[in-house]
Each structure stands twice: as C-alpha cells, then as structure tokens.
Amino acid sequence: MTPFEKHKAFIDKAVKALHERSFFAAYPEHPAPAIYGETADADGQQTFKAALNQKFTELLQSDPNGWVGQEESPYLQEPLKIAYPSFAVSTLIDRAKSSYHQWRKVSVESRAGILVESLERIKGRFFEIAYATMHTTGQGYMMAFQASGPHAADRALEAVAAGYAELQRFPATALWDKPMGKFNIQLNKEWRAIPKGVSVVIGCSTFPTWNSVPGIYASLITGNPVIVKPHPGAILPIAIVVAEIQKVLAENNLDPNTCQLAVDTFDKMITKDLAEHPDVKLIDFTGNGVFGSYLEALPGKTVFTEKTGVNSVILDSVDDVDKVAANLAFALSLYSGQMCTAPQNFYIPAEGIKSQTGVISFDTFAQKLVDNINGLIDNPKAGPFVLGAVQNKKTCDRVKDAESLPGKVWLTSRTFENPMFKNARVSTPVIVEVDAQAKDVYAKELFGPIALLIKTKNTDQSISLAQQMAMNHGAISCGAYTTDPVVKDKIADEMSLAATPVSFNLIGGIYMNQNAAFSDFHVTGGNPSGNASFTNPEYVAKRFTWVGHREPVKA
Amino acid sequence: MTPFEKHKAFIDKAVKALHERSFFAAYPEHPAPAIYGETADADGQQTFKAALNQKFTELLQSDPNGWVGQEESPYLQEPLKIAYPSFAVSTLIDRAKSSYHQWRKVSVESRAGILVESLERIKGRFFEIAYATMHTTGQGYMMAFQASGPHAADRALEAVAAGYAELQRFPATALWDKPMGKFNIQLNKEWRAIPKGVSVVIGCSTFPTWNSVPGIYASLITGNPVIVKPHPGAILPIAIVVAEIQKVLAENNLDPNTCQLAVDTFDKMITKDLAEHPDVKLIDFTGNGVFGSYLEALPGKTVFTEKTGVNSVILDSVDDVDKVAANLAFALSLYSGQMCTAPQNFYIPAEGIKSQTGVISFDTFAQKLVDNINGLIDNPKAGPFVLGAVQNKKTCDRVKDAESLPGKVWLTSRTFENPMFKNARVSTPVIVEVDAQAKDVYAKELFGPIALLIKTKNTDQSISLAQQMAMNHGAISCGAYTTDPVVKDKIADEMSLAATPVSFNLIGGIYMNQNAAFSDFHVTGGNPSGNASFTNPEYVAKRFTWVGHREPVKA
C-alpha cells in the first residue's frame, strides 16, 4: 500500500475540514497516556536527555562541513551541547536544485501521502519534541507539547490539505471543442502546476515547529524542495521534524535532500546568503519586522512573512468583570507574553467599563488585572507552568525597561523562582498605565509580558486607536469586550478594515492568543504584521504556476 | 427581480466553465446580423461617428476640471477630437474612497448581478466599441469586434466568476465546537472578505478593453472601487465600458464613482501620481516592461502586471510544412504583430526541419514563410483586414530598423495601401535571419511584425534558447512543431519550467496568439513577462483579505 492509499481518507477529511472551518483536530492535544501510551512521556524525556551533548546524526544529509550548535536551555541556562551537521550555502542550494527535478515530478497524491506519513512518524515523537521545545524556547510543558506537537502537526496537515485541494482545482486535461459553424476546432489541453523552485523556511526562537511547518509542508506539497533554516537558539524540535521527513522520503526512494536542515550559529548566520541566492524562489519567515520587511523587498522572490504586531484589547462593557480580568491575566501571562498573539495594548475608557452592576472604574479594572496576575503567579500549580521561562535575556531586559515607561506602574516584574528549575530565566508581567496621547510609547511591539493600560476618552477612541495601531504597525490578534451589539458591530467592522481578527468576550478556558488550525486563519496578511496567512488559498497558490499546453486533436 | 436573480443561472454556468476549462463563450464572437440584429453594425458605426468631435458626456462623474482627449485614428491619421472629462488625482481618490465604504458592504451576489448586468449592456454596444477600437488601436474590424467586444466580455465574466467562487470558498459563519472532555468550548465564528481598497487599472494602447476589463471586474467583484486610467491614445472603447458600469451602479442606487474613468494626456500623464498615492492598494497594468517593473516594486501595493515578452516558435519536425508556414505567417501578420502573444523568435535547426517527405532546409522554410506572408498581404480579401493599421509610429520605426539587424534580411517591409483607408499607418512584416550566437539581437521584445529566424545547432539548442529567453526576458506564448513524442515531452517540460504555455502543431484556423477565456490562462505570472494571470485564483484572491471574528456561544 502506498502512503497515499494509506492516508487517502484522512486527507479527504482534512480537505473537507479546511473548507468547513468547524472544529477539526487530527492529532490529539492531550499528552495523555491513554492516547499516546503509558511510557510515551518518560520515553520522550529519556530520548531528549540522551540527545544532549551528542551529535545529531539522524539527518540523511551527507558530508557536512562541520558540526555546530549553540542552543541553551532557558530553564537551566546551560548549553544543550547538541552538534548539528553544517553545510555551505552552495551545497544546500545545489542539493535542493538537484532534488527539485525529482520531487516536482512526483504526483500530488504521492506527495500528500508521503507528507502525511511523515506527520504520523512525527506524532510518535511528540513528547521528545515537547522536551526539546521546553529547553530551547522556555515554553511550559503543556504548551511545548501542544504547540510543537499536535497543533503544529495540524497546521502542517492543513497546509498539505490546502495544497492538495488547490493543485486539483483545475483539470489536468480537457478537450476544448469550439463550434465554428460548419466545423469545430478541437484542442487537447493540459495544465501543469509548476513548482516555483527552491524554498527557504526561516524559523523563530519561540515556536520552532508551529511557525515553520506550515511553510515547509506548503512548499513540499506544491513540489518545491525546502531548506529549513532554524533559529540558532531553537533547532532540536525542527531537526527531529526534518529528520522524519527525510526518512519517509528515503523509504519512498526519493532524495532526502528534498527537505534539508541548514543550521547556523549566532556569530555566522547564513540567512541572508540563503535568502539572496538567485536560485531561491520562495521564502517563509517568522521573526522581527525589520528583517521581515527586508525579505519582502527582495526582488524575484515570493515571500511569506509573519512579523511583529501590536495587539489590542478593547474594553467597553462586560457581563462579569472578574472573569474578564482572569481571562486577560492568563492571556498576558501565558508563556510570559512571548506569543505573537499575546495582548499588549489595553484600551480602557477614562470613565470606566460598563457592566450590569455598575461602572467599573479604570483603576478598579487595573487593580483586578494586577490581582489576577498575582494570583496566577502565586498559585504553585499554575504560575510556573503558565509562565514557563524566557527564551532570551533581551526579553527580560525589555520587561525591566518597561517599568521606566512614562506612566503609573501598576505591576512591576517580581522575583519568581520556578520550583523545578531553579536557574530558569523568568520575568513576570509588568503593567503600566499610558496616556492615549503617548502614541510613541505604545505604537511598537514590546515582546514579552508587558501590558499597557491606555486611558481613552471613550470606546470610540479605543476602537480608533486600536485600528490605527493595527493599520500602521500591524496586529495579529485583538480582544474586545462589549455587551452592546452596536459597539460590537463597529469593532468588528473597523478592525476588519485593519485586517485584524477579533475575539469577542472571551472568558474561561479560551484565550485570544490561541488560533486553531482548520478554523482560524493565523495572521491575515492584510496589515504590517505579516503578508501571509496560515492557511489561506494564497499561501499555497503562490508556490506554483499554472502552465497550460494545447494541441489540435488528431483528425 | 434583482440583477443577481436575473443572472444567477448564468453566473453559476460561468463558475462551472471556469473550473472545467473546456470551451465556453458567453458572448457570441460572430458579428452576425442574425445574432446581434440587422442594423447593429450600421447603428454602431453611426453612433461611433456621432461621438467624434464631441464631448463624451455619458460618464456620471460630476464637476470635471476640464475636458481633454488626444486620440488619433491609425486608419485616418487624424485626431478623433473626442473630449473626456478630466479630474484631479485627489478628486479621483477621494471619490473612490468614499464609494469604497458603500461598495464593500454590497453582498457578493449583488455585486455579481450588477457586474453581469453591465456586461449585458456593453453587449448592446459591441459594434460601437469595435469601431472605437479600430480607430484608436488600428485593429482590423473583425479583431476589433471580437477582442474588444465578446472576448473582452468573456474575460470580464471570467473574473467575476473567479471572484464569486473565491469569495464563497469559505463559509460566512460556522459553529466551532471543541470537545474538552467534560465540556465543550463553543465559539461562533464568522469570516469576512475585506476588499483591499482603491484599485487603479492602467490600460494599454493596443487592447484597451480586453486587457483592462479583467482587472476592473476582478477588483469590483471583490469589493474594491476602481479608477480606470486608459492609455491616452485609446480611451473611447473603455470609456463606453465604464459608462455602462456607472449607469448600472446608479440604477441600483449605488455610487457611480465606484468605477471612475481617469483620462489624461500624453504631455501630462497622471499614472505615477495615481500609482504612488498611499490610498491606492491595487494596481493592474498592461504595458512596457520598465514601467511594469517600477510598479511591481512599489511598496505596500498589490500589483498585477502584463509586461513584455519574447515569444518563441520551435521548429523541429512537421507533417505538412506548407500548413505550418501558412499558420505562422498569419500569426505573425495578425494585427501587424502588435499582440503580446505574437511570435517573434523562430528557432530552426541549421540542418533543417524533419518531415515525412524529407528534410526541409532552413532556407526552404524561410522562403515558405516569406511566400505565405506575401500571399496573405497580396490577397485583397485578407491582407488589409489581417494587418490592420499600426497603433503608433514608434512601431513603424522599429519595423524599419529591424531591416538593419545583423543577418540576412529575408523580407523587408513593403509599401502597402489599405484600400479602405488610404492614409492608414501600415507596416508589413520584416523577416531577418539571426545567428544563435547573437543573443543580444533577439533577447528583447521587438514589438510589431518582426520575425527573427534563429539558426540553431539542433532542436535541443532551440529548446534551451527558447527556455532561456522566457526565463530571463519573459514569454507569454510559444509555438512548437514536432511529430516526435519525445521531443514534444521535452519541450512541454522545459517550457513549463520557464512558465510558458506551448501551442503544439497548430495549423488551420487557430493561432498561437489566441487565448480563450475560461480555458487558457493568459500570462502565467511565472516569468518576467508579467506577474499575473487571467484568471487564476491568485488574480482575485489577492484583492481581498480574509478576516475572522469569534465569540463564545451564549450559554
């Protein structure tokens, strides 16, 4: 049985889910023994530990130039000492080009089968990937498991489904039969989806698999060879993914260099050399705005970016203010605010937030947010797990610096010790009140657990500022709380114009930071936070070209 | 009955045809009295004549700055003296922005109905448009009727169908119901397709409607207001189109400024001012490569281009060389080579073209091409109609200059008088033999009836050169003649990699220049001849942004 035969029903289900956009998850998000096996967690942790201080020899890329690796655990603040094979840029490109002519000729069905099979193999390593993610990104265990394992695999599958559907949007052949009156002109026509060429996927330090697999799988399903350039601080999780893809390729007698890992080091980054190489046609990037905009402007490349944004929360009116404060405190604290979807700018009217039990003043709400964050941090069963650790010191500095922003500091970053990892690099949230006039303060992303409470004249000003920030500086998410349908319509409309999705009135166990595969488009592509969206039709359609040939039907 | 109710079945048929890609034409291409009415032609001609020396007052754009117009008939070499209203760029933009907020809220169904209704109205003016096209572009009567009338309307309908389908690709709303074990998280989700904003469509001098209506209708169906900036030499045909769109908008109580005409003059072009305006988000362009590339590089814009290309004919082996020569002679002569799809570089092996009756030498084939062109020109029932007139003098100069290219001149441009229009600006084809080494000679578009016969070592070199030209300088079409299935596969594959569609072995009444709506993608977007394709999913999908909002289901 071919991989496609094995997975056909599953792929069809994914394509259906992609278009229905109701709940669909192919890979269970609970790291439960009942699902993944009694020893899966312990085995994964063991395998992860065994990888430390070793060469990573799983990749099927031959003849490395050398072995490099500079990862460091944010929990231990110690190097992982894993060495990965490194290659000259010219070697990576040559191998990609050579694999291109094999891979482009593989049918979309076979590609889909092989890619889904690789996800099945990756599923068997979710726990190992979880520990690898914890100790490179600082994510808490649960997030590390979910985001780097099942949720990433779902997003990869989504990209496969999108590509699979798009590549079959038009028939491979058709008879064109044109009546001319006394006779017909008949042409046999055929259409080929020609992959654009070498694809480079540039990873980030905080979500090494979740943010990279959509680009990897989107390029692969559409027939392009991929060079995966991870962030030098977060390699292992995606190295495992690439190794599994390579193994499935090899098992199917295909060149494993169809998907290569391209590791570099902080002192000698190869990203620009790869991106600027004339043979590189496709670039996927997650990371900072300046580098993303540089990539977007490279001529002759198709570039997909997720950059930075300034995410807003608009507070107008609430049913239960305590539930709102609790939800937002969690959203802000989750992975210490190191999510591209985390809230930053909280717009609160000077006259307070309306509720059925009366107006909640600006100060009352600010205090509730502070109290909820403190409560979360002080809860030993929640705090350490929710906060995780901070990926790199710059974020800690940014958090500390935020305390000096002009305005009342409602909460300073506290001393906090992770009971399991005494050396963990941590930063608890900072909350600062900012005047609506001080746009320069809040018109940029302050990556990390930093909340700015912006006192506005009224909700109209809140909406206008949130829209302006999104239009001019980008936004990936927006939270809004209102019980007034007219205000809700206005927020929905105005934020739509800024291409920003709005989560309304979230309380309980669902947060504005979370985007689900097969339902939520991640990043819209319509504001400066990025030009691409997981996974809309453009995200796959731009990776290939439709070319049609034709010939008269033989008489 | 709303326009949508009136046209629903028709729209559904168009969407079906778009995806099936077999023959479909909604507007009859024959200017036959039986179809269009006994007096349609005479009436159209009369209406066209009545428009001369007058103000064009049909547009519903109020308060013009002034009245301008510099069109000249290539047949009469006299000015048409039609004056169009002109507007300040700021007025055009302000009116577009104001109409945006009305038009974007019109449902896709209503938009589709209104746009198809406008095509119906335009159908009633096909003959008038044909005469307007003849006397601005120099096209022959039949081409002017077909290309500017039914074929343009088909391409417009195709764009409407593509947008209509793409906008309904995902549900407007869905219930997201996630099982969490003991409870479910339920969110109501909704998705909006947010139009990107003001769209500018820049026309060309040779196909004023055919090349502009796809962008106009694609932007309109996806909710964007459009400013149509015609070439100052070819305004009337598209002015009629815009006027009809405006009238249907007004009838439906919508702002006619949703689609504006922005006429300028050769001495004071407004194209750059429009294109660079920060409120302009979408640009469609047909024209020269330098300006097209400048537009593509404008930051913050979504740009669709059809630029220039170097189209090849690969001659390897033939069944009937005379039929081949006749077909190519026609393809080269049609509208005096002023088609973006016209052949230019003919690659012929030094050892000749294989056929069942023996090898046809390079020289023999060259002579056959010459003879066929002469035969066509000398046929009074064909020559004047096929050649038409030359849109502008630069093309005539280019044709004359081609006779000085290094290499044997097989055919010089002849004296030729159009019997109906004694002052017609004409240029008959020039054929020059060029050595394969002389790449600088044939590596650029020589717009007009210029054929270069390039003597290659063999078909492999022919393919390689044709591919190289397409990859480096662009190509919109390619003709290939081979009876060898292996060679055919090679050409199909290699030209695919250069994103160039190949017409194989065309003889008889079908030519490599012709691209049919609903079947042939026009321009692939995958080589330097342009970044856009009529009409692939990208062509409409890039004109709007999917934005999703969500909210918990009320308990």
PDB file of N, CA and C in Angstrom, chain A residues 147-207:
ATOM      1  N   ALA A 147       1.806  22.921  21.288  1.00  0.00           N
ATOM      2  CA  ALA A 147       2.145  23.815  20.175  1.00  0.00           C
ATOM      3  C   ALA A 147       3.140  23.162  19.232  1.00  0.00           C
ATOM      4  N   SER A 148       4.147  22.496  19.786  1.00  0.00           N
ATOM      5  CA  SER A 148       5.165  21.910  18.906  1.00  0.00           C
ATOM      6  C   SER A 148       4.772  20.540  18.384  1.00  0.00           C
ATOM      7  N   GLY A 149       3.825  19.890  19.060  1.00  0.00           N
ATOM      8  CA  GLY A 149       3.414  18.554  18.636  1.00  0.00           C
ATOM      9  C   GLY A 149       2.112  18.595  17.849  1.00  0.00           C
ATOM     10  N   PRO A 150       0.991  18.254  18.503  1.00  0.00           N
ATOM     11  CA  PRO A 150      -0.270  18.114  17.763  1.00  0.00           C
ATOM     12  C   PRO A 150      -0.730  19.376  17.039  1.00  0.00           C
ATOM     13  N   HIS A 151      -0.602  20.536  17.672  1.00  0.00           N
ATOM     14  CA  HIS A 151      -1.082  21.740  16.980  1.00  0.00           C
ATOM     15  C   HIS A 151      -0.229  22.048  15.752  1.00  0.00           C
ATOM     16  N   ALA A 152       1.071  21.862  15.868  1.00  0.00           N
ATOM     17  CA  ALA A 152       1.944  22.069  14.702  1.00  0.00           C
ATOM     18  C   ALA A 152       1.609  21.053  13.613  1.00  0.00           C
ATOM     19  N   ALA A 153       1.405  19.811  14.001  1.00  0.00           N
ATOM     20  CA  ALA A 153       1.080  18.774  13.015  1.00  0.00           C
ATOM     21  C   ALA A 153      -0.250  19.076  12.332  1.00  0.00           C
ATOM     22  N   ASP A 154      -1.205  19.606  13.105  1.00  0.00           N
ATOM     23  CA  ASP A 154      -2.475  20.014  12.492  1.00  0.00           C
ATOM     24  C   ASP A 154      -2.255  21.129  11.469  1.00  0.00           C
ATOM     25  N   ARG A 155      -1.410  22.085  11.814  1.00  0.00           N
ATOM     26  CA  ARG A 155      -1.167  23.195  10.870  1.00  0.00           C
ATOM     27  C   ARG A 155      -0.415  22.692   9.638  1.00  0.00           C
ATOM     28  N   ALA A 156       0.464  21.706   9.841  1.00  0.00           N
ATOM     29  CA  ALA A 156       1.163  21.122   8.691  1.00  0.00           C
ATOM     30  C   ALA A 156       0.174  20.391   7.793  1.00  0.00           C
ATOM     31  N   LEU A 157      -0.703  19.627   8.429  1.00  0.00           N
ATOM     32  CA  LEU A 157      -1.721  18.891   7.672  1.00  0.00           C
ATOM     33  C   LEU A 157      -2.641  19.845   6.929  1.00  0.00           C
ATOM     34  N   GLU A 158      -2.958  20.941   7.582  1.00  0.00           N
ATOM     35  CA  GLU A 158      -3.801  21.969   6.955  1.00  0.00           C
ATOM     36  C   GLU A 158      -3.138  22.489   5.671  1.00  0.00           C
ATOM     37  N   ALA A 159      -1.833  22.730   5.744  1.00  0.00           N
ATOM     38  CA  ALA A 159      -1.113  23.212   4.550  1.00  0.00           C
ATOM     39  C   ALA A 159      -1.117  22.140   3.454  1.00  0.00           C
ATOM     40  N   VAL A 160      -0.944  20.884   3.861  1.00  0.00           N
ATOM     41  CA  VAL A 160      -0.995  19.785   2.885  1.00  0.00           C
ATOM     42  C   VAL A 160      -2.380  19.743   2.230  1.00  0.00           C
ATOM     43  N   ALA A 161      -3.414  19.845   3.058  1.00  0.00           N
ATOM     44  CA  ALA A 161      -4.793  19.795   2.537  1.00  0.00           C
ATOM     45  C   ALA A 161      -5.056  20.962   1.589  1.00  0.00           C
ATOM     46  N   ALA A 162      -4.572  22.146   1.973  1.00  0.00           N
ATOM     47  CA  ALA A 162      -4.791  23.328   1.132  1.00  0.00           C
ATOM     48  C   ALA A 162      -4.086  23.173  -0.209  1.00  0.00           C
ATOM     49  N   GLY A 163      -2.857  22.685  -0.172  1.00  0.00           N
ATOM     50  CA  GLY A 163      -2.113  22.494  -1.412  1.00  0.00           C
ATOM     51  C   GLY A 163      -2.742  21.413  -2.280  1.00  0.00           C
ATOM     52  N   TYR A 164      -3.138  20.331  -1.627  1.00  0.00           N
ATOM     53  CA  TYR A 164      -3.746  19.209  -2.319  1.00  0.00           C
ATOM     54  C   TYR A 164      -5.028  19.661  -3.038  1.00  0.00           C
ATOM     55  N   ALA A 165      -5.826  20.475  -2.351  1.00  0.00           N
ATOM     56  CA  ALA A 165      -7.071  20.985  -2.957  1.00  0.00           C
ATOM     57  C   ALA A 165      -6.750  21.948  -4.094  1.00  0.00           C
ATOM     58  N   GLU A 166      -5.806  22.843  -3.857  1.00  0.00           N
ATOM     59  CA  GLU A 166      -5.528  23.888  -4.851  1.00  0.00           C
ATOM     60  C   GLU A 166      -4.927  23.278  -6.116  1.00  0.00           C
ATOM     61  N   LEU A 167      -4.087  22.273  -5.950  1.00  0.00           N
ATOM     62  CA  LEU A 167      -3.450  21.651  -7.109  1.00  0.00           C
ATOM     63  C   LEU A 167      -4.444  20.859  -7.947  1.00  0.00           C
ATOM     64  N   GLN A 168      -5.603  20.578  -7.358  1.00  0.00           N
ATOM     65  CA  GLN A 168      -6.622  19.841  -8.103  1.00  0.00           C
ATOM     66  C   GLN A 168      -7.813  20.723  -8.438  1.00  0.00           C
ATOM     67  N   ARG A 169      -7.591  22.026  -8.341  1.00  0.00           N
ATOM     68  CA  ARG A 169      -8.663  22.991  -8.598  1.00  0.00           C
ATOM     69  C   ARG A 169      -9.094  22.946 -10.061  1.00  0.00           C
ATOM     70  N   PHE A 170      -8.118  22.668 -10.925  1.00  0.00           N
ATOM     71  CA  PHE A 170      -8.395  22.631 -12.362  1.00  0.00           C
ATOM     72  C   PHE A 170      -8.034  21.255 -12.897  1.00  0.00           C
ATOM     73  N   PRO A 171      -8.705  20.870 -13.977  1.00  0.00           N
ATOM     74  CA  PRO A 171      -8.427  19.520 -14.502  1.00  0.00           C
ATOM     75  C   PRO A 171      -7.018  19.438 -15.088  1.00  0.00           C
ATOM     76  N   ALA A 172      -6.446  18.252 -15.062  1.00  0.00           N
ATOM     77  CA  ALA A 172      -5.125  18.048 -15.671  1.00  0.00           C
ATOM     78  C   ALA A 172      -5.222  18.128 -17.194  1.00  0.00           C
ATOM     79  N   THR A 173      -6.355  17.711 -17.716  1.00  0.00           N
ATOM     80  CA  THR A 173      -6.554  17.758 -19.167  1.00  0.00           C
ATOM     81  C   THR A 173      -8.021  18.094 -19.470  1.00  0.00           C
ATOM     82  N   ALA A 174      -8.238  18.642 -20.634  1.00  0.00           N
ATOM     83  CA  ALA A 174      -9.610  18.869 -21.090  1.00  0.00           C
ATOM     84  C   ALA A 174      -9.630  18.907 -22.613  1.00  0.00           C
ATOM     85  N   LEU A 175     -10.755  18.525 -23.159  1.00  0.00           N
ATOM     86  CA  LEU A 175     -10.980  18.687 -24.600  1.00  0.00           C
ATOM     87  C   LEU A 175     -11.697  20.019 -24.792  1.00  0.00           C
ATOM     88  N   TRP A 176     -11.083  20.879 -25.597  1.00  0.00           N
ATOM     89  CA  TRP A 176     -11.677  22.200 -25.904  1.00  0.00           C
ATOM     90  C   TRP A 176     -12.262  22.096 -27.294  1.00  0.00           C
ATOM     91  N   ASP A 177     -13.556  22.215 -27.335  1.00  0.00           N
ATOM     92  CA  ASP A 177     -14.277  21.871 -28.560  1.00  0.00           C
ATOM     93  C   ASP A 177     -15.126  23.076 -28.966  1.00  0.00           C
ATOM     94  N   LYS A 178     -14.603  23.848 -29.884  1.00  0.00           N
ATOM     95  CA  LYS A 178     -15.234  25.127 -30.228  1.00  0.00           C
ATOM     96  C   LYS A 178     -16.003  25.046 -31.539  1.00  0.00           C
ATOM     97  N   PRO A 179     -17.309  25.246 -31.480  1.00  0.00           N
ATOM     98  CA  PRO A 179     -18.100  25.205 -32.716  1.00  0.00           C
ATOM     99  C   PRO A 179     -17.807  26.443 -33.559  1.00  0.00           C
ATOM    100  N   MET A 180     -17.500  26.221 -34.818  1.00  0.00           N
ATOM    101  CA  MET A 180     -17.157  27.328 -35.721  1.00  0.00           C
ATOM    102  C   MET A 180     -18.210  27.483 -36.818  1.00  0.00           C
ATOM    103  N   GLY A 181     -19.345  26.850 -36.615  1.00  0.00           N
ATOM    104  CA  GLY A 181     -20.359  26.898 -37.663  1.00  0.00           C
ATOM    105  C   GLY A 181     -20.331  25.586 -38.425  1.00  0.00           C
ATOM    106  N   LYS A 182     -19.531  25.555 -39.530  1.00  0.00           N
ATOM    107  CA  LYS A 182     -19.501  24.343 -40.354  1.00  0.00           C
ATOM    108  C   LYS A 182     -18.616  23.250 -39.786  1.00  0.00           C
ATOM    109  N   PHE A 183     -17.719  23.619 -38.909  1.00  0.00           N
ATOM    110  CA  PHE A 183     -16.832  22.612 -38.286  1.00  0.00           C
ATOM    111  C   PHE A 183     -16.514  23.044 -36.854  1.00  0.00           C
ATOM    112  N   ASN A 184     -15.837  22.170 -36.118  1.00  0.00           N
ATOM    113  CA  ASN A 184     -15.393  22.505 -34.765  1.00  0.00           C
ATOM    114  C   ASN A 184     -13.862  22.580 -34.736  1.00  0.00           C
ATOM    115  N   ILE A 185     -13.337  23.481 -33.954  1.00  0.00           N
ATOM    116  CA  ILE A 185     -11.903  23.415 -33.655  1.00  0.00           C
ATOM    117  C   ILE A 185     -11.776  22.660 -32.345  1.00  0.00           C
ATOM    118  N   GLN A 186     -10.979  21.615 -32.382  1.00  0.00           N
ATOM    119  CA  GLN A 186     -10.814  20.798 -31.176  1.00  0.00           C
ATOM    120  C   GLN A 186      -9.356  20.803 -30.747  1.00  0.00           C
ATOM    121  N   LEU A 187      -9.143  21.181 -29.507  1.00  0.00           N
ATOM    122  CA  LEU A 187      -7.791  21.148 -28.958  1.00  0.00           C
ATOM    123  C   LEU A 187      -7.769  20.268 -27.718  1.00  0.00           C
ATOM    124  N   ASN A 188      -6.731  19.461 -27.620  1.00  0.00           N
ATOM    125  CA  ASN A 188      -6.454  18.803 -26.347  1.00  0.00           C
ATOM    126  C   ASN A 188      -5.627  19.765 -25.511  1.00  0.00           C
ATOM    127  N   LYS A 189      -6.118  20.026 -24.311  1.00  0.00           N
ATOM    128  CA  LYS A 189      -5.381  20.941 -23.436  1.00  0.00           C
ATOM    129  C   LYS A 189      -4.933  20.213 -22.177  1.00  0.00           C
ATOM    130  N   GLU A 190      -3.835  20.667 -21.643  1.00  0.00           N
ATOM    131  CA  GLU A 190      -3.381  20.101 -20.373  1.00  0.00           C
ATOM    132  C   GLU A 190      -2.802  21.231 -19.539  1.00  0.00           C
ATOM    133  N   TRP A 191      -2.936  21.102 -18.234  1.00  0.00           N
ATOM    134  CA  TRP A 191      -2.407  22.113 -17.316  1.00  0.00           C
ATOM    135  C   TRP A 191      -1.485  21.465 -16.293  1.00  0.00           C
ATOM    136  N   ARG A 192      -0.359  22.105 -16.088  1.00  0.00           N
ATOM    137  CA  ARG A 192       0.612  21.617 -15.116  1.00  0.00           C
ATOM    138  C   ARG A 192       0.824  22.688 -14.050  1.00  0.00           C
ATOM    139  N   ALA A 193       0.910  22.235 -12.821  1.00  0.00           N
ATOM    140  CA  ALA A 193       1.231  23.149 -11.721  1.00  0.00           C
ATOM    141  C   ALA A 193       2.735  23.058 -11.503  1.00  0.00           C
ATOM    142  N   ILE A 194       3.439  24.092 -11.941  1.00  0.00           N
ATOM    143  CA  ILE A 194       4.898  24.052 -11.899  1.00  0.00           C
ATOM    144  C   ILE A 194       5.398  24.680 -10.603  1.00  0.00           C
ATOM    145  N   PRO A 195       6.064  23.866  -9.775  1.00  0.00           N
ATOM    146  CA  PRO A 195       6.570  24.429  -8.519  1.00  0.00           C
ATOM    147  C   PRO A 195       7.607  25.527  -8.785  1.00  0.00           C
ATOM    148  N   LYS A 196       7.611  26.562  -7.958  1.00  0.00           N
ATOM    149  CA  LYS A 196       8.446  27.727  -8.238  1.00  0.00           C
ATOM    150  C   LYS A 196       9.939  27.474  -8.095  1.00  0.00           C
ATOM    151  N   GLY A 197      10.319  26.556  -7.199  1.00  0.00           N
ATOM    152  CA  GLY A 197      11.750  26.274  -7.063  1.00  0.00           C
ATOM    153  C   GLY A 197      12.174  26.191  -5.606  1.00  0.00           C
ATOM    154  N   VAL A 198      13.438  26.460  -5.356  1.00  0.00           N
ATOM    155  CA  VAL A 198      13.987  26.247  -4.014  1.00  0.00           C
ATOM    156  C   VAL A 198      13.304  27.170  -2.995  1.00  0.00           C
ATOM    157  N   SER A 199      12.877  26.559  -1.900  1.00  0.00           N
ATOM    158  CA  SER A 199      12.139  27.244  -0.847  1.00  0.00           C
ATOM    159  C   SER A 199      12.994  27.267   0.417  1.00  0.00           C
ATOM    160  N   VAL A 200      13.072  28.411   1.054  1.00  0.00           N
ATOM    161  CA  VAL A 200      13.805  28.533   2.317  1.00  0.00           C
ATOM    162  C   VAL A 200      12.815  28.917   3.407  1.00  0.00           C
ATOM    163  N   VAL A 201      12.792  28.143   4.483  1.00  0.00           N
ATOM    164  CA  VAL A 201      11.902  28.431   5.612  1.00  0.00           C
ATOM    165  C   VAL A 201      12.760  28.840   6.807  1.00  0.00           C
ATOM    166  N   ILE A 202      12.558  30.063   7.261  1.00  0.00           N
ATOM    167  CA  ILE A 202      13.384  30.638   8.323  1.00  0.00           C
ATOM    168  C   ILE A 202      12.607  30.614   9.641  1.00  0.00           C
ATOM    169  N   GLY A 203      13.130  29.879  10.609  1.00  0.00           N
ATOM    170  CA  GLY A 203      12.413  29.666  11.863  1.00  0.00           C
ATOM    171  C   GLY A 203      12.670  30.749  12.894  1.00  0.00           C
ATOM    172  N   CYS A 204      11.829  30.752  13.938  1.00  0.00           N
ATOM    173  CA  CYS A 204      11.992  31.716  15.026  1.00  0.00           C
ATOM    174  C   CYS A 204      12.379  30.976  16.307  1.00  0.00           C
ATOM    175  N   SER A 205      12.703  31.723  17.347  1.00  0.00           N
ATOM    176  CA  SER A 205      13.235  31.095  18.562  1.00  0.00           C
ATOM    177  C   SER A 205      12.155  30.635  19.518  1.00  0.00           C
ATOM    178  N   THR A 206      10.918  31.112  19.330  1.00  0.00           N
ATOM    179  CA  THR A 206       9.897  30.809  20.329  1.00  0.00           C
ATOM    180  C   THR A 206       8.944  29.674  19.927  1.00  0.00           C
ATOM    181  N   PHE A 207       8.681  29.556  18.637  1.00  0.00           N
ATOM    182  CA  PHE A 207       7.813  28.464  18.163  1.00  0.00           C
ATOM    183  C   PHE A 207       8.489  27.761  16.992  1.00  0.00           C
TER     184      PHE A 207
END
